[in-house]
Amino acid sequence: MPTILVTGALGQIGSELVPALRARHGADSVIATDLKALAPGNATDGGPYGHLDCTEVQQVHEAVRRYDVDVIYHLAALLSASAEAAPQLAWSVNMSGLYNVLEVAREYRCKVFFPSSIGAFGPGTPRDATPQVTIQRPNTIYGVTKVSGELLCDYYAHRFGVDTRGLRLPGLVSYVAAPGGGTTDYAVEMFIHAVRYARYSCFLASDTRLDMMYMPDAVAAMMDLMEADEARLHHRNAYNITAMSITPAELADAIRQHIPGFIVDYDVDPVRQAIADSWPRSLDDSAARQDWNWSPRFDLKAMTSDMIERLKDRLAAARSR
Ligand code: VAH
């Protein structure tokens, strides 16, 4: 069994990736790490957890050496809106953190997963059926760190033989962890507010079309990519993947199939709207489908049904405590 280190494990992805990795590889094989102290009952309970600041290379070195790590899922990063509010911090966390992980991976021969994003594209990119290989000139610091991260990971693969692999992730929807400074977080917030209050004030315009995906599909894609035959990977860093291309209005309509009286108004945040407007409306993910059999399980209808059922269960459990 490989020993796996997950950085940023308490974030939106890590909160579902860590349990999935532990189910597949065994709890003690997956070391969850983050900046924060572990809250009791956190989704990453049930296995090793440690504090790790990836901007401190010695801490990365010590974690990989101590646990004899084989694979690193490097999730620690600032997301788009948080990054735009603190670009210098975003560069430090997103780039110095990645550089430290790659340098230690080079020394200890670890495989590395890097989460790129649709944010790696910019206003000059074809916005519909965005190709796997196309113009990448993002105008956000988040996007700059994602394009730079893709290039740095590719460099470590061909220059040093580090097995780096990445995905350009769409907006991710999860019931497990609260939104964390992203632009696509409106979708998670809309579900939570629909279940709790039957109304939501959306910070993106109703017709803002973006690629989205349910977290179980994203977690499966990461694990499948990392286990794929390396010889088949024609686009290491990073593969386009998507499950649906939707707008806030379409999501609200899907939610109303379960909560008929759900009301949405639109109070647009110009910063996050500008970020969203610089991103693709839909990705072409045919390369991932061809190279390593990518295929999502959840469409908008299935995601909405599962999210609402899960959130209602969690709300009922919270009210019964
Ligand atoms: C964000 N959820 O909104 C992230 C993601 C595609 C968006 O990278 O910043």
PDB file of C-alpha atoms in Angstrom, residues 6-303:
ATOM      1  CA  VAL A   6      -2.529  15.200   1.677  1.00  0.00           C
ATOM      2  CA  THR A   7      -1.793  18.907   2.183  1.00  0.00           C
ATOM      3  CA  GLY A   8      -4.663  21.331   2.764  1.00  0.00           C
ATOM      4  CA  ALA A   9      -6.634  18.307   3.988  1.00  0.00           C
ATOM      5  CA  LEU A  10      -9.224  20.349   5.938  1.00  0.00           C
ATOM      6  CA  GLY A  11     -10.370  22.232   2.831  1.00  0.00           C
ATOM      7  CA  GLN A  12     -13.308  21.553   0.508  1.00  0.00           C
ATOM      8  CA  ILE A  13     -11.557  18.832  -1.542  1.00  0.00           C
ATOM      9  CA  GLY A  14      -9.510  17.307   1.281  1.00  0.00           C
ATOM     10  CA  SER A  15     -12.589  16.813   3.467  1.00  0.00           C
ATOM     11  CA  GLU A  16     -13.879  14.268   0.947  1.00  0.00           C
ATOM     12  CA  LEU A  17     -10.609  13.081  -0.623  1.00  0.00           C
ATOM     13  CA  VAL A  18      -9.013  11.943   2.658  1.00  0.00           C
ATOM     14  CA  PRO A  19     -11.892   9.604   3.652  1.00  0.00           C
ATOM     15  CA  ALA A  20     -12.014   8.211   0.098  1.00  0.00           C
ATOM     16  CA  LEU A  21      -8.250   7.556   0.068  1.00  0.00           C
ATOM     17  CA  ARG A  22      -8.459   5.921   3.504  1.00  0.00           C
ATOM     18  CA  ALA A  23     -11.296   3.681   2.352  1.00  0.00           C
ATOM     19  CA  ARG A  24      -9.207   2.542  -0.621  1.00  0.00           C
ATOM     20  CA  HIS A  25      -5.723   2.349   0.932  1.00  0.00           C
ATOM     21  CA  GLY A  26      -6.307   1.988   4.678  1.00  0.00           C
ATOM     22  CA  ALA A  27      -6.643   4.743   7.283  1.00  0.00           C
ATOM     23  CA  ASP A  28      -3.047   4.611   8.468  1.00  0.00           C
ATOM     24  CA  SER A  29      -1.716   4.943   4.902  1.00  0.00           C
ATOM     25  CA  VAL A  30      -3.138   8.452   4.490  1.00  0.00           C
ATOM     26  CA  ILE A  31      -1.557  11.341   6.395  1.00  0.00           C
ATOM     27  CA  ALA A  32      -3.874  14.355   6.482  1.00  0.00           C
ATOM     28  CA  THR A  33      -2.153  17.699   7.049  1.00  0.00           C
ATOM     29  CA  ASP A  34      -3.206  21.323   7.215  1.00  0.00           C
ATOM     30  CA  LEU A  35      -2.420  24.645   8.880  1.00  0.00           C
ATOM     31  CA  LYS A  36      -5.323  24.396  11.253  1.00  0.00           C
ATOM     32  CA  ALA A  37      -5.730  22.365  14.430  1.00  0.00           C
ATOM     33  CA  LEU A  38      -8.049  19.432  13.799  1.00  0.00           C
ATOM     34  CA  ALA A  39     -11.591  20.109  15.035  1.00  0.00           C
ATOM     35  CA  PRO A  40     -13.195  17.129  16.830  1.00  0.00           C
ATOM     36  CA  GLY A  41     -15.420  15.122  14.466  1.00  0.00           C
ATOM     37  CA  ASN A  42     -13.801  16.573  11.369  1.00  0.00           C
ATOM     38  CA  ALA A  43     -14.159  14.540   8.183  1.00  0.00           C
ATOM     39  CA  THR A  44     -10.451  13.773   8.280  1.00  0.00           C
ATOM     40  CA  ASP A  45     -10.810  12.037  11.660  1.00  0.00           C
ATOM     41  CA  GLY A  46      -9.929   8.372  11.691  1.00  0.00           C
ATOM     42  CA  GLY A  47      -6.327   8.471  10.682  1.00  0.00           C
ATOM     43  CA  PRO A  48      -3.011  10.321  11.100  1.00  0.00           C
ATOM     44  CA  TYR A  49      -3.212  14.118  11.083  1.00  0.00           C
ATOM     45  CA  GLY A  50      -0.478  16.698  11.415  1.00  0.00           C
ATOM     46  CA  HIS A  51       0.165  20.411  11.159  1.00  0.00           C
ATOM     47  CA  LEU A  52       1.981  21.340   7.937  1.00  0.00           C
ATOM     48  CA  ASP A  53       2.787  24.774   6.490  1.00  0.00           C
ATOM     49  CA  CYS A  54       3.883  24.046   2.912  1.00  0.00           C
ATOM     50  CA  THR A  55       5.618  27.413   2.620  1.00  0.00           C
ATOM     51  CA  GLU A  56       8.186  26.033   5.108  1.00  0.00           C
ATOM     52  CA  VAL A  57      10.245  23.541   3.111  1.00  0.00           C
ATOM     53  CA  GLN A  58      11.681  21.929   6.236  1.00  0.00           C
ATOM     54  CA  GLN A  59       8.171  21.039   7.400  1.00  0.00           C
ATOM     55  CA  VAL A  60       7.429  19.408   4.035  1.00  0.00           C
ATOM     56  CA  HIS A  61      10.762  17.595   4.158  1.00  0.00           C
ATOM     57  CA  GLU A  62      10.127  16.366   7.702  1.00  0.00           C
ATOM     58  CA  ALA A  63       6.591  15.120   6.917  1.00  0.00           C
ATOM     59  CA  VAL A  64       7.723  13.184   3.823  1.00  0.00           C
ATOM     60  CA  ARG A  65      10.735  11.725   5.617  1.00  0.00           C
ATOM     61  CA  ARG A  66       8.877  10.857   8.832  1.00  0.00           C
ATOM     62  CA  TYR A  67       6.063   8.984   7.096  1.00  0.00           C
ATOM     63  CA  ASP A  68       8.136   7.665   4.156  1.00  0.00           C
ATOM     64  CA  VAL A  69       5.617   9.181   1.741  1.00  0.00           C
ATOM     65  CA  ASP A  70       5.093   7.750  -1.763  1.00  0.00           C
ATOM     66  CA  VAL A  71       2.324  10.045  -3.085  1.00  0.00           C
ATOM     67  CA  ILE A  72       1.495  13.694  -2.325  1.00  0.00           C
ATOM     68  CA  TYR A  73      -1.925  15.231  -3.086  1.00  0.00           C
ATOM     69  CA  HIS A  74      -0.986  18.902  -2.800  1.00  0.00           C
ATOM     70  CA  LEU A  75      -4.255  20.760  -2.115  1.00  0.00           C
ATOM     71  CA  ALA A  76      -3.015  23.630   0.065  1.00  0.00           C
ATOM     72  CA  ALA A  77      -3.786  26.885  -1.800  1.00  0.00           C
ATOM     73  CA  LEU A  78      -5.792  30.097  -1.725  1.00  0.00           C
ATOM     74  CA  LEU A  79      -8.845  29.987  -4.014  1.00  0.00           C
ATOM     75  CA  SER A  80      -9.738  32.666  -6.552  1.00  0.00           C
ATOM     76  CA  ALA A  81     -11.596  35.287  -4.517  1.00  0.00           C
ATOM     77  CA  SER A  82      -9.345  34.969  -1.468  1.00  0.00           C
ATOM     78  CA  ALA A  83      -6.294  35.138  -3.730  1.00  0.00           C
ATOM     79  CA  GLU A  84      -7.523  38.270  -5.489  1.00  0.00           C
ATOM     80  CA  ALA A  85      -7.899  39.939  -2.087  1.00  0.00           C
ATOM     81  CA  ALA A  86      -4.325  39.017  -1.074  1.00  0.00           C
ATOM     82  CA  PRO A  87      -2.226  38.435  -4.238  1.00  0.00           C
ATOM     83  CA  GLN A  88       1.161  38.434  -2.504  1.00  0.00           C
ATOM     84  CA  LEU A  89       0.011  35.826   0.022  1.00  0.00           C
ATOM     85  CA  ALA A  90      -1.572  33.847  -2.812  1.00  0.00           C
ATOM     86  CA  TRP A  91       1.749  33.722  -4.694  1.00  0.00           C
ATOM     87  CA  SER A  92       3.585  32.629  -1.552  1.00  0.00           C
ATOM     88  CA  VAL A  93       1.135  29.875  -0.606  1.00  0.00           C
ATOM     89  CA  ASN A  94       0.224  28.694  -4.103  1.00  0.00           C
ATOM     90  CA  MET A  95       3.705  28.867  -5.691  1.00  0.00           C
ATOM     91  CA  SER A  96       6.283  28.602  -2.900  1.00  0.00           C
ATOM     92  CA  GLY A  97       4.187  25.848  -1.356  1.00  0.00           C
ATOM     93  CA  LEU A  98       4.091  23.955  -4.657  1.00  0.00           C
ATOM     94  CA  TYR A  99       7.806  24.524  -5.298  1.00  0.00           C
ATOM     95  CA  ASN A 100       8.653  23.099  -1.855  1.00  0.00           C
ATOM     96  CA  VAL A 101       6.467  20.048  -2.473  1.00  0.00           C
ATOM     97  CA  LEU A 102       8.088  19.432  -5.876  1.00  0.00           C
ATOM     98  CA  GLU A 103      11.615  19.818  -4.505  1.00  0.00           C
ATOM     99  CA  VAL A 104      10.943  17.310  -1.708  1.00  0.00           C
ATOM    100  CA  ALA A 105       9.157  15.000  -4.158  1.00  0.00           C
ATOM    101  CA  ARG A 106      12.246  15.164  -6.392  1.00  0.00           C
ATOM    102  CA  GLU A 107      14.476  14.112  -3.479  1.00  0.00           C
ATOM    103  CA  TYR A 108      12.196  11.325  -2.181  1.00  0.00           C
ATOM    104  CA  ARG A 109      10.805  10.197  -5.579  1.00  0.00           C
ATOM    105  CA  CYS A 110       7.178  10.910  -4.662  1.00  0.00           C
ATOM    106  CA  LYS A 111       4.283  11.130  -7.148  1.00  0.00           C
ATOM    107  CA  VAL A 112       2.506  14.486  -6.985  1.00  0.00           C
ATOM    108  CA  PHE A 113      -1.122  15.480  -7.704  1.00  0.00           C
ATOM    109  CA  PHE A 114      -1.617  19.167  -8.509  1.00  0.00           C
ATOM    110  CA  PRO A 115      -5.137  20.667  -8.644  1.00  0.00           C
ATOM    111  CA  SER A 116      -5.272  23.125 -11.494  1.00  0.00           C
ATOM    112  CA  SER A 117      -8.537  24.813 -12.386  1.00  0.00           C
ATOM    113  CA  ILE A 118     -10.705  26.319 -15.092  1.00  0.00           C
ATOM    114  CA  GLY A 119      -9.168  29.425 -13.551  1.00  0.00           C
ATOM    115  CA  ALA A 120      -5.995  28.599 -15.506  1.00  0.00           C
ATOM    116  CA  PHE A 121      -7.753  30.041 -18.567  1.00  0.00           C
ATOM    117  CA  GLY A 122      -8.418  33.732 -19.223  1.00  0.00           C
ATOM    118  CA  PRO A 123     -10.423  36.203 -21.331  1.00  0.00           C
ATOM    119  CA  GLY A 124      -8.481  35.286 -24.503  1.00  0.00           C
ATOM    120  CA  THR A 125      -9.355  31.599 -24.206  1.00  0.00           C
ATOM    121  CA  PRO A 126     -12.190  30.179 -26.364  1.00  0.00           C
ATOM    122  CA  ARG A 127     -14.989  30.099 -23.774  1.00  0.00           C
ATOM    123  CA  ASP A 128     -17.171  27.318 -25.193  1.00  0.00           C
ATOM    124  CA  ALA A 129     -15.895  23.721 -25.454  1.00  0.00           C
ATOM    125  CA  THR A 130     -12.546  25.083 -24.281  1.00  0.00           C
ATOM    126  CA  PRO A 131      -9.873  22.819 -25.837  1.00  0.00           C
ATOM    127  CA  GLN A 132      -7.316  20.807 -23.859  1.00  0.00           C
ATOM    128  CA  VAL A 133      -4.516  22.761 -25.526  1.00  0.00           C
ATOM    129  CA  THR A 134      -5.277  26.476 -26.037  1.00  0.00           C
ATOM    130  CA  ILE A 135      -4.454  30.016 -24.944  1.00  0.00           C
ATOM    131  CA  GLN A 136      -3.850  30.341 -21.199  1.00  0.00           C
ATOM    132  CA  ARG A 137      -3.480  34.005 -20.172  1.00  0.00           C
ATOM    133  CA  PRO A 138      -5.529  34.394 -16.992  1.00  0.00           C
ATOM    134  CA  ASN A 139      -5.899  37.889 -15.539  1.00  0.00           C
ATOM    135  CA  THR A 140      -6.283  36.770 -11.909  1.00  0.00           C
ATOM    136  CA  ILE A 141      -3.455  35.942  -9.512  1.00  0.00           C
ATOM    137  CA  TYR A 142      -5.207  32.613  -8.867  1.00  0.00           C
ATOM    138  CA  GLY A 143      -5.082  31.834 -12.576  1.00  0.00           C
ATOM    139  CA  VAL A 144      -1.452  32.964 -12.816  1.00  0.00           C
ATOM    140  CA  THR A 145      -0.527  30.541 -10.012  1.00  0.00           C
ATOM    141  CA  LYS A 146      -2.490  27.745 -11.697  1.00  0.00           C
ATOM    142  CA  VAL A 147      -0.850  28.191 -15.115  1.00  0.00           C
ATOM    143  CA  SER A 148       2.543  28.583 -13.426  1.00  0.00           C
ATOM    144  CA  GLY A 149       1.832  25.483 -11.356  1.00  0.00           C
ATOM    145  CA  GLU A 150       0.955  23.468 -14.455  1.00  0.00           C
ATOM    146  CA  LEU A 151       4.211  24.549 -16.133  1.00  0.00           C
ATOM    147  CA  LEU A 152       6.307  23.914 -13.011  1.00  0.00           C
ATOM    148  CA  CYS A 153       4.833  20.437 -12.577  1.00  0.00           C
ATOM    149  CA  ASP A 154       5.494  19.605 -16.233  1.00  0.00           C
ATOM    150  CA  TYR A 155       9.060  20.892 -15.846  1.00  0.00           C
ATOM    151  CA  TYR A 156       9.684  18.619 -12.832  1.00  0.00           C
ATOM    152  CA  ALA A 157       8.339  15.696 -14.839  1.00  0.00           C
ATOM    153  CA  HIS A 158      10.550  16.117 -17.913  1.00  0.00           C
ATOM    154  CA  ARG A 159      13.630  17.622 -16.192  1.00  0.00           C
ATOM    155  CA  PHE A 160      13.767  15.494 -13.022  1.00  0.00           C
ATOM    156  CA  GLY A 161      11.468  12.567 -13.750  1.00  0.00           C
ATOM    157  CA  VAL A 162       9.003  13.449 -10.972  1.00  0.00           C
ATOM    158  CA  ASP A 163       5.649  11.786 -11.727  1.00  0.00           C
ATOM    159  CA  THR A 164       3.425  14.874 -11.568  1.00  0.00           C
ATOM    160  CA  ARG A 165      -0.230  14.775 -12.643  1.00  0.00           C
ATOM    161  CA  GLY A 166      -2.984  17.387 -12.545  1.00  0.00           C
ATOM    162  CA  LEU A 167      -6.600  18.231 -13.329  1.00  0.00           C
ATOM    163  CA  ARG A 168      -8.199  21.513 -14.386  1.00  0.00           C
ATOM    164  CA  LEU A 169     -11.046  21.266 -11.920  1.00  0.00           C
ATOM    165  CA  PRO A 170     -14.380  23.048 -12.444  1.00  0.00           C
ATOM    166  CA  GLY A 171     -16.396  24.496  -9.594  1.00  0.00           C
ATOM    167  CA  LEU A 172     -16.894  21.772  -7.000  1.00  0.00           C
ATOM    168  CA  VAL A 173     -20.055  21.144  -5.004  1.00  0.00           C
ATOM    169  CA  SER A 174     -19.827  19.393  -1.645  1.00  0.00           C
ATOM    170  CA  TYR A 175     -22.061  19.045   1.413  1.00  0.00           C
ATOM    171  CA  VAL A 176     -19.135  18.109   3.682  1.00  0.00           C
ATOM    172  CA  ALA A 177     -17.052  21.282   3.935  1.00  0.00           C
ATOM    173  CA  ALA A 178     -18.177  24.930   3.928  1.00  0.00           C
ATOM    174  CA  PRO A 179     -17.169  27.129   0.951  1.00  0.00           C
ATOM    175  CA  GLY A 180     -13.685  28.664   1.220  1.00  0.00           C
ATOM    176  CA  GLY A 181     -13.093  31.861  -0.736  1.00  0.00           C
ATOM    177  CA  GLY A 182     -13.925  30.613  -4.214  1.00  0.00           C
ATOM    178  CA  THR A 183     -15.956  32.157  -7.016  1.00  0.00           C
ATOM    179  CA  THR A 184     -17.939  28.992  -7.707  1.00  0.00           C
ATOM    180  CA  ASP A 185     -18.853  28.741  -4.016  1.00  0.00           C
ATOM    181  CA  TYR A 186     -22.196  30.335  -4.889  1.00  0.00           C
ATOM    182  CA  ALA A 187     -23.401  26.850  -5.831  1.00  0.00           C
ATOM    183  CA  VAL A 188     -22.612  25.366  -2.406  1.00  0.00           C
ATOM    184  CA  GLU A 189     -24.087  28.408  -0.656  1.00  0.00           C
ATOM    185  CA  MET A 190     -27.261  28.174  -2.769  1.00  0.00           C
ATOM    186  CA  PHE A 191     -27.880  24.586  -1.661  1.00  0.00           C
ATOM    187  CA  ILE A 192     -27.237  25.369   2.008  1.00  0.00           C
ATOM    188  CA  HIS A 193     -29.474  28.461   1.995  1.00  0.00           C
ATOM    189  CA  ALA A 194     -32.210  26.651   0.069  1.00  0.00           C
ATOM    190  CA  VAL A 195     -32.406  23.897   2.680  1.00  0.00           C
ATOM    191  CA  ARG A 196     -32.095  26.227   5.685  1.00  0.00           C
ATOM    192  CA  TYR A 197     -34.018  29.350   4.591  1.00  0.00           C
ATOM    193  CA  ALA A 198     -35.672  28.568   1.197  1.00  0.00           C
ATOM    194  CA  ARG A 199     -34.061  31.742  -0.155  1.00  0.00           C
ATOM    195  CA  TYR A 200     -30.609  32.843  -1.346  1.00  0.00           C
ATOM    196  CA  SER A 201     -28.961  36.078  -2.505  1.00  0.00           C
ATOM    197  CA  CYS A 202     -26.554  35.076  -5.267  1.00  0.00           C
ATOM    198  CA  PHE A 203     -23.284  36.984  -5.788  1.00  0.00           C
ATOM    199  CA  LEU A 204     -23.058  36.018  -9.480  1.00  0.00           C
ATOM    200  CA  ALA A 205     -25.470  37.082 -12.232  1.00  0.00           C
ATOM    201  CA  SER A 206     -28.236  34.579 -13.046  1.00  0.00           C
ATOM    202  CA  ASP A 207     -26.835  33.750 -16.502  1.00  0.00           C
ATOM    203  CA  THR A 208     -23.184  33.183 -15.451  1.00  0.00           C
ATOM    204  CA  ARG A 209     -22.398  29.865 -17.101  1.00  0.00           C
ATOM    205  CA  LEU A 210     -19.574  27.835 -15.496  1.00  0.00           C
ATOM    206  CA  ASP A 211     -18.384  24.241 -15.418  1.00  0.00           C
ATOM    207  CA  MET A 212     -19.323  22.472 -12.203  1.00  0.00           C
ATOM    208  CA  MET A 213     -18.949  18.994 -10.703  1.00  0.00           C
ATOM    209  CA  TYR A 214     -20.158  17.069  -7.675  1.00  0.00           C
ATOM    210  CA  MET A 215     -17.289  16.330  -5.279  1.00  0.00           C
ATOM    211  CA  PRO A 216     -17.597  12.516  -5.404  1.00  0.00           C
ATOM    212  CA  ASP A 217     -16.863  12.704  -9.145  1.00  0.00           C
ATOM    213  CA  ALA A 218     -13.891  15.020  -8.577  1.00  0.00           C
ATOM    214  CA  VAL A 219     -12.423  12.753  -5.891  1.00  0.00           C
ATOM    215  CA  ALA A 220     -12.820   9.689  -8.127  1.00  0.00           C
ATOM    216  CA  ALA A 221     -11.145  11.565 -10.995  1.00  0.00           C
ATOM    217  CA  MET A 222      -8.129  12.504  -8.849  1.00  0.00           C
ATOM    218  CA  MET A 223      -7.648   8.940  -7.626  1.00  0.00           C
ATOM    219  CA  ASP A 224      -8.188   7.427 -11.089  1.00  0.00           C
ATOM    220  CA  LEU A 225      -5.703   9.857 -12.659  1.00  0.00           C
ATOM    221  CA  MET A 226      -3.061   9.031 -10.031  1.00  0.00           C
ATOM    222  CA  GLU A 227      -3.537   5.315 -10.648  1.00  0.00           C
ATOM    223  CA  ALA A 228      -3.676   5.555 -14.456  1.00  0.00           C
ATOM    224  CA  ASP A 229      -0.989   4.016 -16.680  1.00  0.00           C
ATOM    225  CA  GLU A 230       1.636   6.772 -16.947  1.00  0.00           C
ATOM    226  CA  ALA A 231       2.302   5.842 -20.597  1.00  0.00           C
ATOM    227  CA  ARG A 232      -1.240   6.915 -21.546  1.00  0.00           C
ATOM    228  CA  LEU A 233      -0.981  10.397 -20.044  1.00  0.00           C
ATOM    229  CA  HIS A 234      -0.517  12.815 -22.953  1.00  0.00           C
ATOM    230  CA  HIS A 235      -1.413  15.869 -20.853  1.00  0.00           C
ATOM    231  CA  ARG A 236       0.095  15.427 -17.412  1.00  0.00           C
ATOM    232  CA  ASN A 237      -0.561  18.975 -16.252  1.00  0.00           C
ATOM    233  CA  ALA A 238      -3.305  19.308 -16.576  1.00  0.00           C
ATOM    234  CA  TYR A 239      -6.403  17.515 -17.915  1.00  0.00           C
ATOM    235  CA  ASN A 240      -9.655  19.374 -18.549  1.00  0.00           C
ATOM    236  CA  ILE A 241     -12.517  17.625 -16.771  1.00  0.00           C
ATOM    237  CA  THR A 242     -16.139  18.651 -16.265  1.00  0.00           C
ATOM    238  CA  ALA A 243     -19.540  17.160 -15.431  1.00  0.00           C
ATOM    239  CA  MET A 244     -21.948  19.972 -16.264  1.00  0.00           C
ATOM    240  CA  SER A 245     -22.024  23.564 -17.494  1.00  0.00           C
ATOM    241  CA  ILE A 246     -24.711  25.459 -15.575  1.00  0.00           C
ATOM    242  CA  THR A 247     -25.901  28.917 -14.521  1.00  0.00           C
ATOM    243  CA  PRO A 248     -27.188  30.059 -11.116  1.00  0.00           C
ATOM    244  CA  ALA A 249     -30.689  30.283 -12.623  1.00  0.00           C
ATOM    245  CA  GLU A 250     -30.508  26.671 -13.864  1.00  0.00           C
ATOM    246  CA  LEU A 251     -29.243  25.497 -10.474  1.00  0.00           C
ATOM    247  CA  ALA A 252     -32.076  27.356  -8.736  1.00  0.00           C
ATOM    248  CA  ASP A 253     -34.618  25.672 -11.040  1.00  0.00           C
ATOM    249  CA  ALA A 254     -33.142  22.235 -10.248  1.00  0.00           C
ATOM    250  CA  ILE A 255     -33.366  22.988  -6.507  1.00  0.00           C
ATOM    251  CA  ARG A 256     -36.997  24.091  -6.899  1.00  0.00           C
ATOM    252  CA  GLN A 257     -37.848  20.547  -8.027  1.00  0.00           C
ATOM    253  CA  HIS A 258     -37.197  19.655  -4.360  1.00  0.00           C
ATOM    254  CA  ILE A 259     -37.976  22.964  -2.586  1.00  0.00           C
ATOM    255  CA  PRO A 260     -40.812  24.539  -4.664  1.00  0.00           C
ATOM    256  CA  GLY A 261     -40.909  27.877  -2.861  1.00  0.00           C
ATOM    257  CA  PHE A 262     -37.172  28.507  -3.182  1.00  0.00           C
ATOM    258  CA  ILE A 263     -36.494  32.208  -3.946  1.00  0.00           C
ATOM    259  CA  VAL A 264     -33.255  33.566  -5.380  1.00  0.00           C
ATOM    260  CA  ASP A 265     -32.325  37.215  -5.797  1.00  0.00           C
ATOM    261  CA  TYR A 266     -29.102  38.479  -7.405  1.00  0.00           C
ATOM    262  CA  ASP A 267     -26.747  40.879  -5.614  1.00  0.00           C
ATOM    263  CA  VAL A 268     -23.737  40.728  -7.921  1.00  0.00           C
ATOM    264  CA  ASP A 269     -20.252  41.018  -6.426  1.00  0.00           C
ATOM    265  CA  PRO A 270     -18.249  42.818  -9.153  1.00  0.00           C
ATOM    266  CA  VAL A 271     -14.949  41.197  -8.137  1.00  0.00           C
ATOM    267  CA  ARG A 272     -16.200  37.620  -8.296  1.00  0.00           C
ATOM    268  CA  GLN A 273     -18.334  38.379 -11.367  1.00  0.00           C
ATOM    269  CA  ALA A 274     -15.227  39.645 -13.191  1.00  0.00           C
ATOM    270  CA  ILE A 275     -13.361  36.484 -12.191  1.00  0.00           C
ATOM    271  CA  ALA A 276     -16.205  34.251 -13.408  1.00  0.00           C
ATOM    272  CA  ASP A 277     -16.516  36.212 -16.680  1.00  0.00           C
ATOM    273  CA  SER A 278     -12.814  35.533 -17.406  1.00  0.00           C
ATOM    274  CA  TRP A 279     -13.315  31.767 -17.186  1.00  0.00           C
ATOM    275  CA  PRO A 280     -14.631  29.250 -19.768  1.00  0.00           C
ATOM    276  CA  ARG A 281     -18.334  28.580 -20.014  1.00  0.00           C
ATOM    277  CA  SER A 282     -17.733  24.927 -20.857  1.00  0.00           C
ATOM    278  CA  LEU A 283     -14.693  22.651 -21.185  1.00  0.00           C
ATOM    279  CA  ASP A 284     -13.892  19.987 -23.777  1.00  0.00           C
ATOM    280  CA  ASP A 285     -12.775  17.051 -21.609  1.00  0.00           C
ATOM    281  CA  SER A 286     -12.397  14.511 -24.430  1.00  0.00           C
ATOM    282  CA  ALA A 287      -8.654  14.078 -23.776  1.00  0.00           C
ATOM    283  CA  ALA A 288      -9.319  12.838 -20.226  1.00  0.00           C
ATOM    284  CA  ARG A 289     -12.048  10.517 -21.508  1.00  0.00           C
ATOM    285  CA  GLN A 290      -9.684   9.060 -24.125  1.00  0.00           C
ATOM    286  CA  ASP A 291      -6.470   8.865 -22.100  1.00  0.00           C
ATOM    287  CA  TRP A 292      -7.726   7.470 -18.767  1.00  0.00           C
ATOM    288  CA  ASN A 293     -11.457   6.786 -19.220  1.00  0.00           C
ATOM    289  CA  TRP A 294     -12.769   9.800 -17.336  1.00  0.00           C
ATOM    290  CA  SER A 295     -16.563   9.831 -17.036  1.00  0.00           C
ATOM    291  CA  PRO A 296     -18.664  11.669 -14.411  1.00  0.00           C
ATOM    292  CA  ARG A 297     -21.479   9.853 -12.567  1.00  0.00           C
ATOM    293  CA  PHE A 298     -23.472  12.898 -11.418  1.00  0.00           C
ATOM    294  CA  ASP A 299     -25.358  15.300 -13.693  1.00  0.00           C
ATOM    295  CA  LEU A 300     -27.239  18.379 -12.385  1.00  0.00           C
ATOM    296  CA  LYS A 301     -30.352  16.394 -11.477  1.00  0.00           C
ATOM    297  CA  ALA A 302     -28.478  13.651  -9.605  1.00  0.00           C
ATOM    298  CA  MET A 303     -26.175  16.109  -7.814  1.00  0.00           C
TER     299      MET A 303
END
